PDB file of N, CA and C in Angstrom:
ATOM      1  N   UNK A   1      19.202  -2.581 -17.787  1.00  0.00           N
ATOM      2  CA  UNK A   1      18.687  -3.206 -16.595  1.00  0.00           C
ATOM      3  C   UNK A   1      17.740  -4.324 -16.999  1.00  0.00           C
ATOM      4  N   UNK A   2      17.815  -5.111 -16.299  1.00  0.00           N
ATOM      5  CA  UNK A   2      17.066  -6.377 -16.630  1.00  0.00           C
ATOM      6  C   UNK A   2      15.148  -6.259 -16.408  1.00  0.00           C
ATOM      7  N   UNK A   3      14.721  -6.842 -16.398  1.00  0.00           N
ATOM      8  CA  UNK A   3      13.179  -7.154 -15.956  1.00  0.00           C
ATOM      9  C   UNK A   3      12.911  -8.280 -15.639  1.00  0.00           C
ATOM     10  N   UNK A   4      12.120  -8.011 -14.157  1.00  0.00           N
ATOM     11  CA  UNK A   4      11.851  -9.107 -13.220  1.00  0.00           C
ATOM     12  C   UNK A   4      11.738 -10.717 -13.735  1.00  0.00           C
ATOM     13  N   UNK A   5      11.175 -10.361 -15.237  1.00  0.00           N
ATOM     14  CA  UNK A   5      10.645 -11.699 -15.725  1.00  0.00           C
ATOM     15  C   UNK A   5      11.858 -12.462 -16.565  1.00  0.00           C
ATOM     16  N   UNK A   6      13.214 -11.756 -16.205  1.00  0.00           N
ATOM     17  CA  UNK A   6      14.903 -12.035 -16.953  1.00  0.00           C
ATOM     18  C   UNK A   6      15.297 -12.735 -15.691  1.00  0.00           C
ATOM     19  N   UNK A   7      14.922 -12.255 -14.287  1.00  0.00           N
ATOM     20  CA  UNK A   7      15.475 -12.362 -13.382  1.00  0.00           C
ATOM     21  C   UNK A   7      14.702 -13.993 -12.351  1.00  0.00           C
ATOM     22  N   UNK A   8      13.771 -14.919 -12.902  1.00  0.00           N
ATOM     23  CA  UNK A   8      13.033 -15.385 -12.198  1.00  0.00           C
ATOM     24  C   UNK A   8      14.112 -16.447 -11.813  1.00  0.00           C
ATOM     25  N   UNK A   9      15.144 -17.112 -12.145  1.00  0.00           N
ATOM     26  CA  UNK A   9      16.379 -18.263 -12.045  1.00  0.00           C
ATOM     27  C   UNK A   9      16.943 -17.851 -10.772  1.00  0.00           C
ATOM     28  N   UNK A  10      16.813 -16.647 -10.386  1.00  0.00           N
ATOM     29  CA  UNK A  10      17.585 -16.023  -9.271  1.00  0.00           C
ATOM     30  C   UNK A  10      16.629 -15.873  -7.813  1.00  0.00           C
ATOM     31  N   UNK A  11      15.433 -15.866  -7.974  1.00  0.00           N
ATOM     32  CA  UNK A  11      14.335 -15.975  -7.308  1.00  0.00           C
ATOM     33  C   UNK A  11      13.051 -14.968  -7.373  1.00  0.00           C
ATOM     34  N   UNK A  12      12.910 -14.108  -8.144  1.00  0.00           N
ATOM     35  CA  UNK A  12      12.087 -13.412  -8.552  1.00  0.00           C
ATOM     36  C   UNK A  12      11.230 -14.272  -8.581  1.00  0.00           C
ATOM     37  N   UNK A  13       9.617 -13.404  -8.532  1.00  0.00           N
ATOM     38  CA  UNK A  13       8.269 -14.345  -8.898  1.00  0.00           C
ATOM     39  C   UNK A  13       8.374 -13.321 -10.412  1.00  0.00           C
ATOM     40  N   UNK A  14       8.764 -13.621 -11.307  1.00  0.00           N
ATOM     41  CA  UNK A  14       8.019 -12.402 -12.590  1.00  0.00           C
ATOM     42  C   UNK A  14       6.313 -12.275 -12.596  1.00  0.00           C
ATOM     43  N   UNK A  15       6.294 -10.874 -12.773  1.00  0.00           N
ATOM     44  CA  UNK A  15       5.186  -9.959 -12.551  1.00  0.00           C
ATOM     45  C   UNK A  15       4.586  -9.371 -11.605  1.00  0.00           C
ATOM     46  N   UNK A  16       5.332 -10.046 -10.240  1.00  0.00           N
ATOM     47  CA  UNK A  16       4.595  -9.869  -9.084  1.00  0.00           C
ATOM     48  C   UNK A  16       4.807  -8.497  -8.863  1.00  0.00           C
ATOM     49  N   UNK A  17       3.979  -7.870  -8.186  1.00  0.00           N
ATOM     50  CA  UNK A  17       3.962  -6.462  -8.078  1.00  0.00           C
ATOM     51  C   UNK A  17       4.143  -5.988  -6.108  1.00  0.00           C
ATOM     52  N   UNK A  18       4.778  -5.459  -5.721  1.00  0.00           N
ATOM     53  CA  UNK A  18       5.097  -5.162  -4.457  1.00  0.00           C
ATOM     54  C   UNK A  18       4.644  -3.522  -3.964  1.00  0.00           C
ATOM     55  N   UNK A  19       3.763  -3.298  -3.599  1.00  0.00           N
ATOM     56  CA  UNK A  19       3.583  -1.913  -3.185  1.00  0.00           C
ATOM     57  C   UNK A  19       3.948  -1.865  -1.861  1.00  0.00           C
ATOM     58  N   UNK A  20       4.577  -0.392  -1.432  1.00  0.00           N
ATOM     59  CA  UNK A  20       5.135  -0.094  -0.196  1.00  0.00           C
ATOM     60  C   UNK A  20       4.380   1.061  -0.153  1.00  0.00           C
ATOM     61  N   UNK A  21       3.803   1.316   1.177  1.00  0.00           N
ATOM     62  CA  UNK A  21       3.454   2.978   1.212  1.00  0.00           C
ATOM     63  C   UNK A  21       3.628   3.100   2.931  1.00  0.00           C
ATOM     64  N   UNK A  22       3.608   4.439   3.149  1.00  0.00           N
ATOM     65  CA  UNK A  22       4.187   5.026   4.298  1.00  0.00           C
ATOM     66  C   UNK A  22       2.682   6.315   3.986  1.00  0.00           C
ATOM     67  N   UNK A  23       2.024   6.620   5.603  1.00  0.00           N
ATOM     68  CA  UNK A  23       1.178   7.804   5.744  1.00  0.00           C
ATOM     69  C   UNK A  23       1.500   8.652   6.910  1.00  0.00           C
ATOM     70  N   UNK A  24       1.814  10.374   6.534  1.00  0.00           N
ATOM     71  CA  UNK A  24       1.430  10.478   7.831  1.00  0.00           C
ATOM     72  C   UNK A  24       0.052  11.505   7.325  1.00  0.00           C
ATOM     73  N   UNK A  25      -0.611  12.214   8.410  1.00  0.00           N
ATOM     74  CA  UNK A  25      -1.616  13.063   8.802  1.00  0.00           C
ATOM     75  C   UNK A  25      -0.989  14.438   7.793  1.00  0.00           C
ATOM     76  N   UNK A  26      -1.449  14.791   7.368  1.00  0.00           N
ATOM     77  CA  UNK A  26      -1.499  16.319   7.256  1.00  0.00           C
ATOM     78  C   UNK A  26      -1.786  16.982   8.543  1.00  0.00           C
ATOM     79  N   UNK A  27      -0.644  18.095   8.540  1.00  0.00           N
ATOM     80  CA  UNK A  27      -0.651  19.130   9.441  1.00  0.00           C
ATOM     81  C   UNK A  27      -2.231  19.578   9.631  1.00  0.00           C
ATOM     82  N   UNK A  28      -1.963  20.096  11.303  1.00  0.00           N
ATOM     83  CA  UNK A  28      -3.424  20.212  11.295  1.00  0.00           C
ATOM     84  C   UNK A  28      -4.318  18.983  11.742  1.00  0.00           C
ATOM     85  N   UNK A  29      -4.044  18.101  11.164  1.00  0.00           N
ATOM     86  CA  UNK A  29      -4.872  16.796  11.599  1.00  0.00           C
ATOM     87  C   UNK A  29      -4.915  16.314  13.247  1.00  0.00           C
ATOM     88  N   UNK A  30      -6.784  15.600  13.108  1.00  0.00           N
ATOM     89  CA  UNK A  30      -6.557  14.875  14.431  1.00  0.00           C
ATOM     90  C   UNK A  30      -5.234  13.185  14.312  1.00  0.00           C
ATOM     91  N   UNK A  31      -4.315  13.487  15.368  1.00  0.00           N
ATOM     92  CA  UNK A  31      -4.050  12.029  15.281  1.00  0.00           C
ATOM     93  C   UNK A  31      -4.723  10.794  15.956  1.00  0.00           C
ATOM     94  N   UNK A  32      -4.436   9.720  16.607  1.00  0.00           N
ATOM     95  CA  UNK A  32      -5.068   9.041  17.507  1.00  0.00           C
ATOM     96  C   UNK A  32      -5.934   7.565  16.616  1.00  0.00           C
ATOM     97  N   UNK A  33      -6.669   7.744  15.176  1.00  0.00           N
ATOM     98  CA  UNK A  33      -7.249   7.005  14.711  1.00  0.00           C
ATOM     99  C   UNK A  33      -6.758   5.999  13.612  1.00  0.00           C
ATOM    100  N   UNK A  34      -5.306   5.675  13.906  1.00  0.00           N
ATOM    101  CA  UNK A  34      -3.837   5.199  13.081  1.00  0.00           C
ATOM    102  C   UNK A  34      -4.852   3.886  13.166  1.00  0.00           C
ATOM    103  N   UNK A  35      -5.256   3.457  14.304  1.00  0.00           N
ATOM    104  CA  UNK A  35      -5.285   1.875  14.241  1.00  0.00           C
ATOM    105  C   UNK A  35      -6.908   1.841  13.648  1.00  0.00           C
ATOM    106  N   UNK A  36      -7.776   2.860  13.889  1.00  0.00           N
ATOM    107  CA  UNK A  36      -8.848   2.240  12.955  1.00  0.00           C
ATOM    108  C   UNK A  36      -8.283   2.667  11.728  1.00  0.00           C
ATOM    109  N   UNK A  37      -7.753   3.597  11.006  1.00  0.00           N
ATOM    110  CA  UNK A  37      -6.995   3.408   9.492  1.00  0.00           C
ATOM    111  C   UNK A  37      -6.810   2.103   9.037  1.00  0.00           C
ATOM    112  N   UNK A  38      -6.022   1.809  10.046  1.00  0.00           N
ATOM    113  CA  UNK A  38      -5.276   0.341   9.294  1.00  0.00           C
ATOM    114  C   UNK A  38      -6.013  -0.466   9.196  1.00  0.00           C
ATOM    115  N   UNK A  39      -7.095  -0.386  10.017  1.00  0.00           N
ATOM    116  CA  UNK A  39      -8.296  -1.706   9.694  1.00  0.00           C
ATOM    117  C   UNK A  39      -8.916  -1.343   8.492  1.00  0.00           C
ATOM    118  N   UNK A  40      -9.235   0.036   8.184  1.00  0.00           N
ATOM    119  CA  UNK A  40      -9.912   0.007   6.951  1.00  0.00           C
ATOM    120  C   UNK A  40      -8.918  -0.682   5.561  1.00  0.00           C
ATOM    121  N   UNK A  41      -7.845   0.040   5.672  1.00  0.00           N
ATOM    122  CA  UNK A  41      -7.018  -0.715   4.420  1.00  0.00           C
ATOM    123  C   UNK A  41      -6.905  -1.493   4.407  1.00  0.00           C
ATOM    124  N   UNK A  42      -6.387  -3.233   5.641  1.00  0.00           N
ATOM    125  CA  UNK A  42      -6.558  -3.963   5.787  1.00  0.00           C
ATOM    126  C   UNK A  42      -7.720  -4.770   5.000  1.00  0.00           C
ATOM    127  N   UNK A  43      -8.801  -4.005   5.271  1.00  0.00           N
ATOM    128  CA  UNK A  43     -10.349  -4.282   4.934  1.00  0.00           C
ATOM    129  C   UNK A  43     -10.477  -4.559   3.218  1.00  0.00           C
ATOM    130  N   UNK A  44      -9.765  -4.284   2.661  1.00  0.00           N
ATOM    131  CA  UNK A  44      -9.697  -4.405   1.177  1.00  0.00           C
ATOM    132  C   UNK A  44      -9.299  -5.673   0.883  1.00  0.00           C
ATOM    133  N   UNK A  45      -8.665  -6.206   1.289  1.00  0.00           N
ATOM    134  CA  UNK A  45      -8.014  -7.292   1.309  1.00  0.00           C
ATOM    135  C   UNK A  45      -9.167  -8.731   1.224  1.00  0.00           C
ATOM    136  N   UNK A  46      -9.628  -9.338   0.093  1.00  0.00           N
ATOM    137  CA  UNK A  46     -10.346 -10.052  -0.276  1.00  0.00           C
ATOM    138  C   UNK A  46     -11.892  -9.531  -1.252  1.00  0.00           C
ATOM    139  N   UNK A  47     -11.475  -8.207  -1.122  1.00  0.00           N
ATOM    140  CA  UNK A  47     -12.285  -7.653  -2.418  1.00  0.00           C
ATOM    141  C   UNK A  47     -11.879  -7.005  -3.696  1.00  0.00           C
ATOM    142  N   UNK A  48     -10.699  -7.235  -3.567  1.00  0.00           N
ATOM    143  CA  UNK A  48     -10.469  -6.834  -4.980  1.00  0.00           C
ATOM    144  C   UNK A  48      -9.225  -7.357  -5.520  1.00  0.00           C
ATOM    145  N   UNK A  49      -9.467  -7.985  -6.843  1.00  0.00           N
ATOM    146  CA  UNK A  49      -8.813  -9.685  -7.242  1.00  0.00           C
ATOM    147  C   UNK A  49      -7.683  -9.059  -7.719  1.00  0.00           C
ATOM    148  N   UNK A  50      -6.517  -9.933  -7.800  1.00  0.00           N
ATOM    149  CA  UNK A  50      -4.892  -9.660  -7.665  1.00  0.00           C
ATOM    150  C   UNK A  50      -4.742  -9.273  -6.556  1.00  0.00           C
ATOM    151  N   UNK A  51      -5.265  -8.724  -5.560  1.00  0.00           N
ATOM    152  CA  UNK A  51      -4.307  -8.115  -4.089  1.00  0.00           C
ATOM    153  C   UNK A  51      -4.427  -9.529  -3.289  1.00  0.00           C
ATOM    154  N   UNK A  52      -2.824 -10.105  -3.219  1.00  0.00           N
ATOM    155  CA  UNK A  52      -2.920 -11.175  -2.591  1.00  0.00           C
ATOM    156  C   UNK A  52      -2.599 -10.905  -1.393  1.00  0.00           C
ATOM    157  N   UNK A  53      -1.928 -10.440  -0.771  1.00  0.00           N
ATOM    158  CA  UNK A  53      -1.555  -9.975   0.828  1.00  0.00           C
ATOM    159  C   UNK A  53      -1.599  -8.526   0.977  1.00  0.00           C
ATOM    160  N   UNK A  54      -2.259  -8.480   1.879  1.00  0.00           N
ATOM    161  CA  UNK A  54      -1.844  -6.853   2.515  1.00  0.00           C
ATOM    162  C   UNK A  54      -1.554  -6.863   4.339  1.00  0.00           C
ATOM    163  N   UNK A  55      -0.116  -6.261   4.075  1.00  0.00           N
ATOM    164  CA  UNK A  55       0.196  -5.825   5.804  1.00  0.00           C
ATOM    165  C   UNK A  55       0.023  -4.200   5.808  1.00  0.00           C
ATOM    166  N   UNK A  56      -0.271  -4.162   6.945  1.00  0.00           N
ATOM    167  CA  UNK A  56      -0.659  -2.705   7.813  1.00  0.00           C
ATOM    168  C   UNK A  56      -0.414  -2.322   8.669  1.00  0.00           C
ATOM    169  N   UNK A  57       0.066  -1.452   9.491  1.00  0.00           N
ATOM    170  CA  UNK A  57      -0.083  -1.142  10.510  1.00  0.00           C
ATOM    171  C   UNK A  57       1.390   0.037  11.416  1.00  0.00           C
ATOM    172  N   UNK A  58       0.284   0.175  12.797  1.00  0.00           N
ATOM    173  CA  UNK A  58       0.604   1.593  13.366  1.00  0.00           C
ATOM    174  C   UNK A  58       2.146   1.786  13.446  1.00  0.00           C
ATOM    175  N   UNK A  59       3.490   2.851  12.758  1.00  0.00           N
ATOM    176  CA  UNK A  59       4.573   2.565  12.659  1.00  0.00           C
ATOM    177  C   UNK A  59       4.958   2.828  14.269  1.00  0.00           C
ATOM    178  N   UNK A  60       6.232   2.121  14.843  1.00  0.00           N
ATOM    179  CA  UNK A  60       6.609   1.943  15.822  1.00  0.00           C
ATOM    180  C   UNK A  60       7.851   2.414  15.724  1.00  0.00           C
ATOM    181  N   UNK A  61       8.335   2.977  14.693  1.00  0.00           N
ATOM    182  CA  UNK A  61      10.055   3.479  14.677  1.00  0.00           C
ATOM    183  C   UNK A  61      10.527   4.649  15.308  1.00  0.00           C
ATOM    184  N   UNK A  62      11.571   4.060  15.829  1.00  0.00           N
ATOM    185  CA  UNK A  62      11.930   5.770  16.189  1.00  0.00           C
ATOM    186  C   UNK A  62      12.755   6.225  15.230  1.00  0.00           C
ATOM    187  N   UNK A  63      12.533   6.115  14.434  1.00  0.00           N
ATOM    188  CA  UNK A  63      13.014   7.187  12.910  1.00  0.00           C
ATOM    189  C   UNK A  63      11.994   7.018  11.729  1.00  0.00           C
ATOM    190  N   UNK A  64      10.718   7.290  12.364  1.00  0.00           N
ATOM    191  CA  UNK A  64       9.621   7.495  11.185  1.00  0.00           C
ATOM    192  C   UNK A  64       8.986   8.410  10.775  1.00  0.00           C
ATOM    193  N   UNK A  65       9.619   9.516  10.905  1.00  0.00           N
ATOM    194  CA  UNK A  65      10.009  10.935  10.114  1.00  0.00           C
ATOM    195  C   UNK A  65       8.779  11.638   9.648  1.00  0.00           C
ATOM    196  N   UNK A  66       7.937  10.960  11.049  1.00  0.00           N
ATOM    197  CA  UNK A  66       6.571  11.466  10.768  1.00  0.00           C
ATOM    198  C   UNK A  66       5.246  10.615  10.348  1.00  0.00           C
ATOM    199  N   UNK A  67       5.579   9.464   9.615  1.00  0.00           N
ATOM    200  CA  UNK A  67       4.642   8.614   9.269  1.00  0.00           C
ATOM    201  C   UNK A  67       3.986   7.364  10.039  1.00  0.00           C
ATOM    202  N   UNK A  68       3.077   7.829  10.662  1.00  0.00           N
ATOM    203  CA  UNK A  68       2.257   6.925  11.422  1.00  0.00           C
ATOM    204  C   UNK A  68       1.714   5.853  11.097  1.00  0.00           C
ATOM    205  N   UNK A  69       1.390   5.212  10.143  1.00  0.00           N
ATOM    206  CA  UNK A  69       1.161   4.124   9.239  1.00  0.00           C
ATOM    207  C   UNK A  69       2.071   3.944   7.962  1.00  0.00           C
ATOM    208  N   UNK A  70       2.218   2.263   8.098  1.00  0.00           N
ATOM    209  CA  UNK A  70       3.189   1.577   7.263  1.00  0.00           C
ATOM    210  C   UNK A  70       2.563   0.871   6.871  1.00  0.00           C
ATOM    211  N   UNK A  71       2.779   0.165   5.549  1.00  0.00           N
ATOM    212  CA  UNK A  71       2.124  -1.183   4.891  1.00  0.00           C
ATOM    213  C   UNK A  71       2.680  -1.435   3.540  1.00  0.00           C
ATOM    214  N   UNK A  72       2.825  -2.839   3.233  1.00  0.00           N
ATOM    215  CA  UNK A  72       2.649  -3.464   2.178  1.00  0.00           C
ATOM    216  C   UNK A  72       2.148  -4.637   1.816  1.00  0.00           C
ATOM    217  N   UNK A  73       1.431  -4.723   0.503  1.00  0.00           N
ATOM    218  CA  UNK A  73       0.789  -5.171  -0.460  1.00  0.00           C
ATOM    219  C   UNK A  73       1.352  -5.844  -1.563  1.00  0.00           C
ATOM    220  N   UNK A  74       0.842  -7.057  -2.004  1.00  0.00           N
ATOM    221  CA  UNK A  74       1.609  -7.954  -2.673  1.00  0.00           C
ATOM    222  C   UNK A  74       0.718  -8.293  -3.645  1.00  0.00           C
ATOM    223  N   UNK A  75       0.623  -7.756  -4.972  1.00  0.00           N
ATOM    224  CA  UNK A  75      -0.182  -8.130  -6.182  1.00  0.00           C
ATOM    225  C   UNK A  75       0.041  -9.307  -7.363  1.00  0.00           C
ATOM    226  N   UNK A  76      -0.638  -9.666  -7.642  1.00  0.00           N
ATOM    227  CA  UNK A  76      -0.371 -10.541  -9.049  1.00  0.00           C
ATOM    228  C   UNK A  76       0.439 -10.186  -9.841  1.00  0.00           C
ATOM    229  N   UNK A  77       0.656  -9.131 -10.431  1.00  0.00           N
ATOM    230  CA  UNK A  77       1.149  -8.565 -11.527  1.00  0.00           C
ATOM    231  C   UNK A  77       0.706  -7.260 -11.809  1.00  0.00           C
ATOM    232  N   UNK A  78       1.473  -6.340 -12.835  1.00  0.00           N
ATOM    233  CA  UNK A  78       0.782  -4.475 -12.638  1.00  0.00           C
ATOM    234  C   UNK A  78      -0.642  -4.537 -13.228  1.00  0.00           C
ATOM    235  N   UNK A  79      -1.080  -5.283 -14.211  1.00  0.00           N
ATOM    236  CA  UNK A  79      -2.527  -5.030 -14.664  1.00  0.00           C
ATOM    237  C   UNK A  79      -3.404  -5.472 -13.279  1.00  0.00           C
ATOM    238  N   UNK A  80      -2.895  -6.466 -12.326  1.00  0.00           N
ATOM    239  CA  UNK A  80      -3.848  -6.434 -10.969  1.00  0.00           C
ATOM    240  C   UNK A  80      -3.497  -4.841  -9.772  1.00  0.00           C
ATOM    241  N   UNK A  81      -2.565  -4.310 -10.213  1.00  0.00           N
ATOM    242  CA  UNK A  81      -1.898  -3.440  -9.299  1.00  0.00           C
ATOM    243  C   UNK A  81      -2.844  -2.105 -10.017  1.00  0.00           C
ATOM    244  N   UNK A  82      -2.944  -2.138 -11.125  1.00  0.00           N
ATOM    245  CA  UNK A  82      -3.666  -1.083 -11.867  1.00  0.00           C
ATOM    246  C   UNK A  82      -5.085  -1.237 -12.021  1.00  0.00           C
ATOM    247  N   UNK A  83      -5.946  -2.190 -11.971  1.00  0.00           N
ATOM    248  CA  UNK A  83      -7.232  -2.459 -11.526  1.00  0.00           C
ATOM    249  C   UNK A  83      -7.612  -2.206  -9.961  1.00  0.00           C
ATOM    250  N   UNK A  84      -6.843  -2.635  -8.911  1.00  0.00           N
ATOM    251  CA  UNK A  84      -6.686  -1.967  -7.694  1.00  0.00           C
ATOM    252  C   UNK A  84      -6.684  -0.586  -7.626  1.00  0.00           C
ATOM    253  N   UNK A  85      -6.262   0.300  -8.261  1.00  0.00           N
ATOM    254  CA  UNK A  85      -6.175   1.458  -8.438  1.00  0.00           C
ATOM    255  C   UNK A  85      -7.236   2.665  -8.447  1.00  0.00           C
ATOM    256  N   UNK A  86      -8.156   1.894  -9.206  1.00  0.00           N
ATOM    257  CA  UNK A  86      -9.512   2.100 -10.037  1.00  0.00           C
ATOM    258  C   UNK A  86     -10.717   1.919  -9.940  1.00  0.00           C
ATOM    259  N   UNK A  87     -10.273   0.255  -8.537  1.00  0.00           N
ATOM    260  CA  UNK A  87     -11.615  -0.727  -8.299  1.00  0.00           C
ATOM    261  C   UNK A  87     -11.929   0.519  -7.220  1.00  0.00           C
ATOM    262  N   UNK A  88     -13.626   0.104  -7.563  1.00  0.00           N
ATOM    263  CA  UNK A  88     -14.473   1.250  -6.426  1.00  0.00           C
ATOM    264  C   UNK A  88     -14.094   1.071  -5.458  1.00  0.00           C
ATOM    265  N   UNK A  89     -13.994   0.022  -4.607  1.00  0.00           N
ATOM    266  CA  UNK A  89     -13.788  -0.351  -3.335  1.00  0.00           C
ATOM    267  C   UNK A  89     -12.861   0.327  -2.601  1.00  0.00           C
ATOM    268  N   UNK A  90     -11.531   0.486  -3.539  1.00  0.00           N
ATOM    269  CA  UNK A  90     -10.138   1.271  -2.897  1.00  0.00           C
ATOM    270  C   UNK A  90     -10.657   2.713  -3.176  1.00  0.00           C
ATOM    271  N   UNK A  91     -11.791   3.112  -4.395  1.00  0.00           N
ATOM    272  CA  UNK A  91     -12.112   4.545  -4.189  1.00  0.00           C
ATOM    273  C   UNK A  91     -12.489   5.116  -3.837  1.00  0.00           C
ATOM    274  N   UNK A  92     -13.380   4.107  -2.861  1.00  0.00           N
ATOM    275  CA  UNK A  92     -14.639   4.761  -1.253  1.00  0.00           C
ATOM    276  C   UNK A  92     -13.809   4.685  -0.130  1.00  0.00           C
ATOM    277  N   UNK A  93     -12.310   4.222  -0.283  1.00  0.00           N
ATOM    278  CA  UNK A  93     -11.833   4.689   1.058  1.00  0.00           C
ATOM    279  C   UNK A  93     -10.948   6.167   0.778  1.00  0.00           C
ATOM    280  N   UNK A  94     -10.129   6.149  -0.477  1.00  0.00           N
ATOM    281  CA  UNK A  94      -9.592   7.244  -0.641  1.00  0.00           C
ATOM    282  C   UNK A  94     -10.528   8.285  -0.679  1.00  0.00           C
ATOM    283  N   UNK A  95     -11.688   7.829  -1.035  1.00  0.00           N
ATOM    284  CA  UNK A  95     -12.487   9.556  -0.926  1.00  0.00           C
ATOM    285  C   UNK A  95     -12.397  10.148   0.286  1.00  0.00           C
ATOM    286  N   UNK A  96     -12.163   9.425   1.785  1.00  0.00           N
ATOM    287  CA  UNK A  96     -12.230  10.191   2.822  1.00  0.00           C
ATOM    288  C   UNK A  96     -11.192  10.420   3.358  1.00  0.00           C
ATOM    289  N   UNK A  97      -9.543   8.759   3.210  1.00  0.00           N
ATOM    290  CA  UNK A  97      -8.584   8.858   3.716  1.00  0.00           C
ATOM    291  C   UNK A  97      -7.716  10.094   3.108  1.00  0.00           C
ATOM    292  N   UNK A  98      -7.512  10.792   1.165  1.00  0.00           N
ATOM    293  CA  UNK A  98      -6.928  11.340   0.987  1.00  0.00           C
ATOM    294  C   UNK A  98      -6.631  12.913   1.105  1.00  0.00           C
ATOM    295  N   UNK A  99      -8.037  13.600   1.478  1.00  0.00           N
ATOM    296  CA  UNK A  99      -7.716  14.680   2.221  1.00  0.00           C
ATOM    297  C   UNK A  99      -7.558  14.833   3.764  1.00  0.00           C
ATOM    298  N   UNK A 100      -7.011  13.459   4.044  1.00  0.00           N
ATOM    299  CA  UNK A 100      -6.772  13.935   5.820  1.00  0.00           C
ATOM    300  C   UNK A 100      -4.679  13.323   5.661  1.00  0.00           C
ATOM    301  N   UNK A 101      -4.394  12.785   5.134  1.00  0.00           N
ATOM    302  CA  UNK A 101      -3.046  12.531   4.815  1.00  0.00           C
ATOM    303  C   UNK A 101      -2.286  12.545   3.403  1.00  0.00           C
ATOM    304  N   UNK A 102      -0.766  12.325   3.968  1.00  0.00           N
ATOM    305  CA  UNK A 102       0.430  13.025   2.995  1.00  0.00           C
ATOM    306  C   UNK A 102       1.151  11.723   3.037  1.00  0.00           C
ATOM    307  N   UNK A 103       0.956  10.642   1.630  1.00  0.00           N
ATOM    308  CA  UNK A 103       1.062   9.471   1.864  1.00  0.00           C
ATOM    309  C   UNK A 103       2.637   9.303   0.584  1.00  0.00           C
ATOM    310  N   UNK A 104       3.336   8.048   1.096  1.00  0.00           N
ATOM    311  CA  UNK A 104       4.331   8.259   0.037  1.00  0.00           C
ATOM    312  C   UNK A 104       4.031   6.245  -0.692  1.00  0.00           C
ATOM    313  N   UNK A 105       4.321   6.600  -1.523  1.00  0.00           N
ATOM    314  CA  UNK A 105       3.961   4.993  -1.868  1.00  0.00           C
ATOM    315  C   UNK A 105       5.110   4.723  -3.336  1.00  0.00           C
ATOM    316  N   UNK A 106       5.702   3.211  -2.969  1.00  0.00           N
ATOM    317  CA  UNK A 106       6.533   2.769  -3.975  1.00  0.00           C
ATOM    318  C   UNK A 106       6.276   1.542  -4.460  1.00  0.00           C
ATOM    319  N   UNK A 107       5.530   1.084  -5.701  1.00  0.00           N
ATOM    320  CA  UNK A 107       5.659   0.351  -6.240  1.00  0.00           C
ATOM    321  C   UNK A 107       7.211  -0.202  -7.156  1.00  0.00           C
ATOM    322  N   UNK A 108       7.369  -1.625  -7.106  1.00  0.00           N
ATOM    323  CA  UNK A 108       7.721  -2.531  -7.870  1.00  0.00           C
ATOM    324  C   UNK A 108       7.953  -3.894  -7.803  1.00  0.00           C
ATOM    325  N   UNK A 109       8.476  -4.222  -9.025  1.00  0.00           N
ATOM    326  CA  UNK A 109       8.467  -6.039  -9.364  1.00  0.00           C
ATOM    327  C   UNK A 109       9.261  -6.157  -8.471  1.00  0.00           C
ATOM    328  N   UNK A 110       8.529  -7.802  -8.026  1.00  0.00           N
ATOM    329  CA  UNK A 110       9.629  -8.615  -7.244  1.00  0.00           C
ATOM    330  C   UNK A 110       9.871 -10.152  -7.778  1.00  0.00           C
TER     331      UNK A 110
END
């Protein structure tokens, strides 16, 4: 299989990094606070360097198999995708968002 940075003639950006994630609530949970969520993640967005875009927001599908929030994120490259990871900023929200949801998330190059 090739790598993104074989593939840039075809339209790839090489290195760019694409995160997808999908949340819902853990059972048990209050629902209702989808749209202040999304403002907080949203909220990252100009503090921490490589995250060049981030979309968010409340899912509207009728086949979303449970997950109330959708979003993706568009990084520099994985060493900005992996500093994101780590930077405090994304770790003062997971301290409160990750025991209230059951989140699925897919990174890769685009």
């Amino acid at each position: 299989m090739k790598s993104s940075s074989e593939l840039v003639h075809l339209g790839y950006n090489a290195g760019m990094v694409v995160s997808y994630f999908c949340i819902s609530l853990e059972a048990g949970r209050a629902r209702g606070s989808e749209a202040a969520r999304a403002r907080e993640i949203r909220g990252l967005q100009g503090q921490i360097p490589g995250l060049l875009e981030t979309w968010v927001g409340v899912n509207v599908s009728p086949r979303s198999q449970g997950y109330e929030l959708g979003g993706v994120m568009k990084f520099a490259d994985r060493s900005a995708l992996d500093a994101y990871g780590a930077h405090p900023v994304h770790q003062k929200l997971l301290q409160w968002l990750m025991p209230l949801i059951d989140p699925l998330e897919v990174d890769f190059e685009a």
